[in-house]
CSV table of C-alpha atoms in Angstrom, one decimal:
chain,number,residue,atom,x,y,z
T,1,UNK,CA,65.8,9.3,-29.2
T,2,UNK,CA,65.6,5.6,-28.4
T,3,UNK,CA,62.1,4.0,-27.3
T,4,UNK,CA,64.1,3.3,-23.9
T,5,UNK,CA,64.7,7.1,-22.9
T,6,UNK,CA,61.8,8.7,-20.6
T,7,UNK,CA,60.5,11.9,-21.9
T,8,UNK,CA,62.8,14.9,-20.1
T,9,UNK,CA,61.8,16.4,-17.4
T,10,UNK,CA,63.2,20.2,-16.7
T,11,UNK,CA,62.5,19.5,-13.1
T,12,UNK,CA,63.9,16.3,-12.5
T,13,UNK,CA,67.7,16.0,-11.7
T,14,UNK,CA,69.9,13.0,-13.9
T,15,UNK,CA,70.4,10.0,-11.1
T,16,UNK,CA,74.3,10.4,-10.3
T,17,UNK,CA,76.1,7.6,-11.6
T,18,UNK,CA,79.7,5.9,-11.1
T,19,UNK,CA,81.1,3.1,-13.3
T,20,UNK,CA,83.0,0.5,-11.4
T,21,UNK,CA,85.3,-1.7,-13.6
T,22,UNK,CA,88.9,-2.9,-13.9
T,23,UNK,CA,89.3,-2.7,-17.5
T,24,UNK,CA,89.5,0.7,-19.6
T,25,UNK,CA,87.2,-0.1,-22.4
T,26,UNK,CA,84.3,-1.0,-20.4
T,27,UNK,CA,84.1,1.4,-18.2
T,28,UNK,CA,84.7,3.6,-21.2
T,29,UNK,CA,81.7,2.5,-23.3
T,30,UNK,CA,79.4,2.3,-20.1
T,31,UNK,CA,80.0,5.7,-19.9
T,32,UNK,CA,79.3,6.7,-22.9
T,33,UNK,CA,76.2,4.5,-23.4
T,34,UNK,CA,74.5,5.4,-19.5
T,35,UNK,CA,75.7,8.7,-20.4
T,36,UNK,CA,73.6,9.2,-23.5
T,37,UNK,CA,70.3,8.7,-21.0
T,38,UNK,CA,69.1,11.6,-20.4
T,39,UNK,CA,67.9,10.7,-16.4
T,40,UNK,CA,71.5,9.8,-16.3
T,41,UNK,CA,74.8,11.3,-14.9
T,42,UNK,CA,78.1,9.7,-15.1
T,43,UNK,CA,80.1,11.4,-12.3
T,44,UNK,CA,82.9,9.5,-11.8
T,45,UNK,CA,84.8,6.4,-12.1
T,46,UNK,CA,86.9,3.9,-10.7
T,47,UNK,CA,89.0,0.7,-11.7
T,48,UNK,CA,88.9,-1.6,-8.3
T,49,UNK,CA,86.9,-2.3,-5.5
T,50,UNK,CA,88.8,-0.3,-2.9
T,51,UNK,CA,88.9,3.0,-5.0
T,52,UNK,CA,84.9,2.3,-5.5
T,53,UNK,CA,84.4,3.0,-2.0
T,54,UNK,CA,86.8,5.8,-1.6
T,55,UNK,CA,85.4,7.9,-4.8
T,56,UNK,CA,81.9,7.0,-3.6
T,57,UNK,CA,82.3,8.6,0.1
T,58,UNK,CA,83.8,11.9,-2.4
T,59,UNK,CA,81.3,12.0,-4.9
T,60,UNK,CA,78.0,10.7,-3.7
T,61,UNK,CA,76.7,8.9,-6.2
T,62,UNK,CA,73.3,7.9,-6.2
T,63,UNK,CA,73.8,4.5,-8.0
T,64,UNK,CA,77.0,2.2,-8.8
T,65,UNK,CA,77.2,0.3,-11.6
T,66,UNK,CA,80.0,-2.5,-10.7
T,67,UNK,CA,82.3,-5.4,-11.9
T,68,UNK,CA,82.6,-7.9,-9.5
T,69,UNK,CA,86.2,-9.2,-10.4
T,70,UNK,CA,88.6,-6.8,-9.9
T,71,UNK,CA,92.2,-6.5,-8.4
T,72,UNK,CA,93.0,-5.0,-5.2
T,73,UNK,CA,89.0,-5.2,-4.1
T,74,UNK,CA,87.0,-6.7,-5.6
T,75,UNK,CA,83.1,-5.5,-6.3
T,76,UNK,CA,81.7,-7.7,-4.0
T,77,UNK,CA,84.1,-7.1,-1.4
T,78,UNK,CA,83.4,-3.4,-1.9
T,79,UNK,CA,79.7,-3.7,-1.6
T,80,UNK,CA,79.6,-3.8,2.1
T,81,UNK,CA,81.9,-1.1,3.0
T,82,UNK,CA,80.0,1.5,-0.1
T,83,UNK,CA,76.5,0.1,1.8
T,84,UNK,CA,77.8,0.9,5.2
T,85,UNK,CA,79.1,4.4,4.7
T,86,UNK,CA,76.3,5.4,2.2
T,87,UNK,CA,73.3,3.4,3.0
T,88,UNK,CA,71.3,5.4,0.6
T,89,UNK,CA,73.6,4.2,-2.5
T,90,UNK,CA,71.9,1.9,-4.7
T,91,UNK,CA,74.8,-0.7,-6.1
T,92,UNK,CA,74.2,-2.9,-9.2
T,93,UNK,CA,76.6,-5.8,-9.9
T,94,UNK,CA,77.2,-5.6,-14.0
T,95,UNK,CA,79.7,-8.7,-14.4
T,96,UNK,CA,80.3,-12.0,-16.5
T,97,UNK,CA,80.3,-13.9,-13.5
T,98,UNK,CA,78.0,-16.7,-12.5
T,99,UNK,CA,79.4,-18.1,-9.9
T,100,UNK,CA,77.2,-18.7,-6.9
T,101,UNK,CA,79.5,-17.2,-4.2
T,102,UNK,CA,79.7,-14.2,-6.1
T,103,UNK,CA,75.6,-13.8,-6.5
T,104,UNK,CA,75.0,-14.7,-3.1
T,105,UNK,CA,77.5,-12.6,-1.4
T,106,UNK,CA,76.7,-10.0,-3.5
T,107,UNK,CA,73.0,-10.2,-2.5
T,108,UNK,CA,74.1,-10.7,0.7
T,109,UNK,CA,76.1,-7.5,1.3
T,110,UNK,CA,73.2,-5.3,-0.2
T,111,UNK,CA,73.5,-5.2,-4.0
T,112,UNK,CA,70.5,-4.2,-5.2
T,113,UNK,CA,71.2,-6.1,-8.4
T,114,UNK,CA,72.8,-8.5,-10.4
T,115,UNK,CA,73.2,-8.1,-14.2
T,116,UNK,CA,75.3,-10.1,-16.6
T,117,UNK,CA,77.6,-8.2,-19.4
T,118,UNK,CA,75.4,-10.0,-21.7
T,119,UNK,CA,72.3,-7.5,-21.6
T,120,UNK,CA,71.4,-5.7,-24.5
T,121,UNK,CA,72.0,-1.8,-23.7
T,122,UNK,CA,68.0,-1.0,-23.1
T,123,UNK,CA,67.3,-4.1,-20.9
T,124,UNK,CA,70.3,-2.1,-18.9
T,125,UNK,CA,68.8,1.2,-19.0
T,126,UNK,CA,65.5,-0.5,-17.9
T,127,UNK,CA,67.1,-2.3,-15.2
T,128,UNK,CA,69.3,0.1,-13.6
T,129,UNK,CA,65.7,2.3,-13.3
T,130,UNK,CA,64.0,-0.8,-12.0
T,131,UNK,CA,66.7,-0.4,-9.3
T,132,UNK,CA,66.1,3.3,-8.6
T,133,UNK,CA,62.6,2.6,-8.0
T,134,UNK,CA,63.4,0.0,-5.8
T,135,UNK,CA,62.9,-3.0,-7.4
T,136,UNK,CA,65.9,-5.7,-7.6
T,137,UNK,CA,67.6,-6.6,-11.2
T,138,UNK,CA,68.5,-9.3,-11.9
T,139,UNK,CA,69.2,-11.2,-15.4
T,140,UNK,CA,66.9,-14.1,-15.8
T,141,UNK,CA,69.7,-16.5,-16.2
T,142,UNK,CA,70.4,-15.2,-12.3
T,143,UNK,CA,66.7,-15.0,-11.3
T,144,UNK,CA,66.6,-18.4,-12.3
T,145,UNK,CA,69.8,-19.6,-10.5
T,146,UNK,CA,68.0,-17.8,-7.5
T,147,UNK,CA,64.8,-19.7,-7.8
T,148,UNK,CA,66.3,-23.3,-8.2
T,149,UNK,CA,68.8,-22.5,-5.1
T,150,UNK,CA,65.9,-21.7,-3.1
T,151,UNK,CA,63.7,-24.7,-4.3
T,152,UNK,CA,65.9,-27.0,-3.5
T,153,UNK,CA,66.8,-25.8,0.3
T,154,UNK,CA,63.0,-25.0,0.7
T,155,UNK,CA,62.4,-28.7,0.1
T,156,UNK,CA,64.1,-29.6,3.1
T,157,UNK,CA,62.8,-26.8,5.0
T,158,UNK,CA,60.7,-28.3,8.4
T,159,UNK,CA,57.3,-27.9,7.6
T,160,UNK,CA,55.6,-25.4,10.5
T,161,UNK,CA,53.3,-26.6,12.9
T,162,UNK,CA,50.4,-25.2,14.3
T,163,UNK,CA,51.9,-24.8,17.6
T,164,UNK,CA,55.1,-23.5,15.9
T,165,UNK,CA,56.0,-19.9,15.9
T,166,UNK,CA,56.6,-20.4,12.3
T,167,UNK,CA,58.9,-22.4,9.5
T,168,UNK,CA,62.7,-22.8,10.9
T,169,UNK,CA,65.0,-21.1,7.6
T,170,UNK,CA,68.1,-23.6,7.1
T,171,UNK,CA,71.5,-21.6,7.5
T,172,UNK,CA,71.8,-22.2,3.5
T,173,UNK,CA,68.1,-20.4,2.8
T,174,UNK,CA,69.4,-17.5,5.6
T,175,UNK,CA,72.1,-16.9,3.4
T,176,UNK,CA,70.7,-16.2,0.0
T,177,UNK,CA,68.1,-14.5,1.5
């Protein structure tokens, strides 16, 4: 048993979990390595976006673990719809994308997280139950991304008067929040 498993519980149920991912092979080894928690239930799978949101209204999951480039849909794209029908769904971008437009819409559309494929298989299991308690995950290449974007639109943010009703959020900083 790896340090990174909690102890078992006989009364707590395994968090239902689907693996989102175009190619074979990943989704293929995520499920076998979130499988192997033992809070953890692989229930289903799906290779794009638009199936994501149609196996998720059938199966329920309670978390989605989800590339973000994909054909048909992609992950982002899907987060909106999945957050929509199933508010109480927790999704978690797990991609090797950095681009900004992904991260923020992502954020944007209610992922709860944003991993990179680069994360060692504990700092996964750690942050997918950091997202289950209701905490955000990011990795800390994106967490700094995050920080600088808002640094730099912050600094140009009109500074609130006493009279004010409060600081005035550019349409940039409205966005990544």
């Amino acid at each position: 048993m790896s340090d990174h498993q909690p102890p078992a519980s006989p009364a707590a149920m395994p968090i239902k979990v689907m693996i989102v991912d175009d190619h074979p092979i990943v989704r293929r080894g995520l499920r076998q390595l979130v499988g192997e928690q033992p809070d953890f239930e692989v229930i289903g799978e799906a290779d794009n976006g638009l199936e994501a949101v149609e196996k998720a209204r059938a199966l329920q999951p309670e978390l989605i673990v989800m590339d973000v480039e994909m054909p048909v849909m992609t992950g982002v794209e899907a987060v909106r719809p999945i957050r929509d029908q199933l508010p109480a769904v927790k999704v978690v971008m797990l991609t090797v994308s950095e681009a900004d437009e992904h991260l923020f819409d992502a954020i944007r559309y209610g992922a709860h997280g944003y991993l990179l494929k680069d994360l060692r298989p504990e700092q996964l299991y750690d942050l997918i139950r950091a997202v289950m308690r209701n905490e955000t995950a990011l990795s800390p290449a994106i967490a700094g991304r995050l920080l600088r974007e808002f640094r730099e639109h912050s600094d140009r943010r009109p500074v609130a008067t006493p009279e004010s009703t409060g600081p005035e959020l550019t349409s940039r900083e409205i966005q990544i929040l």
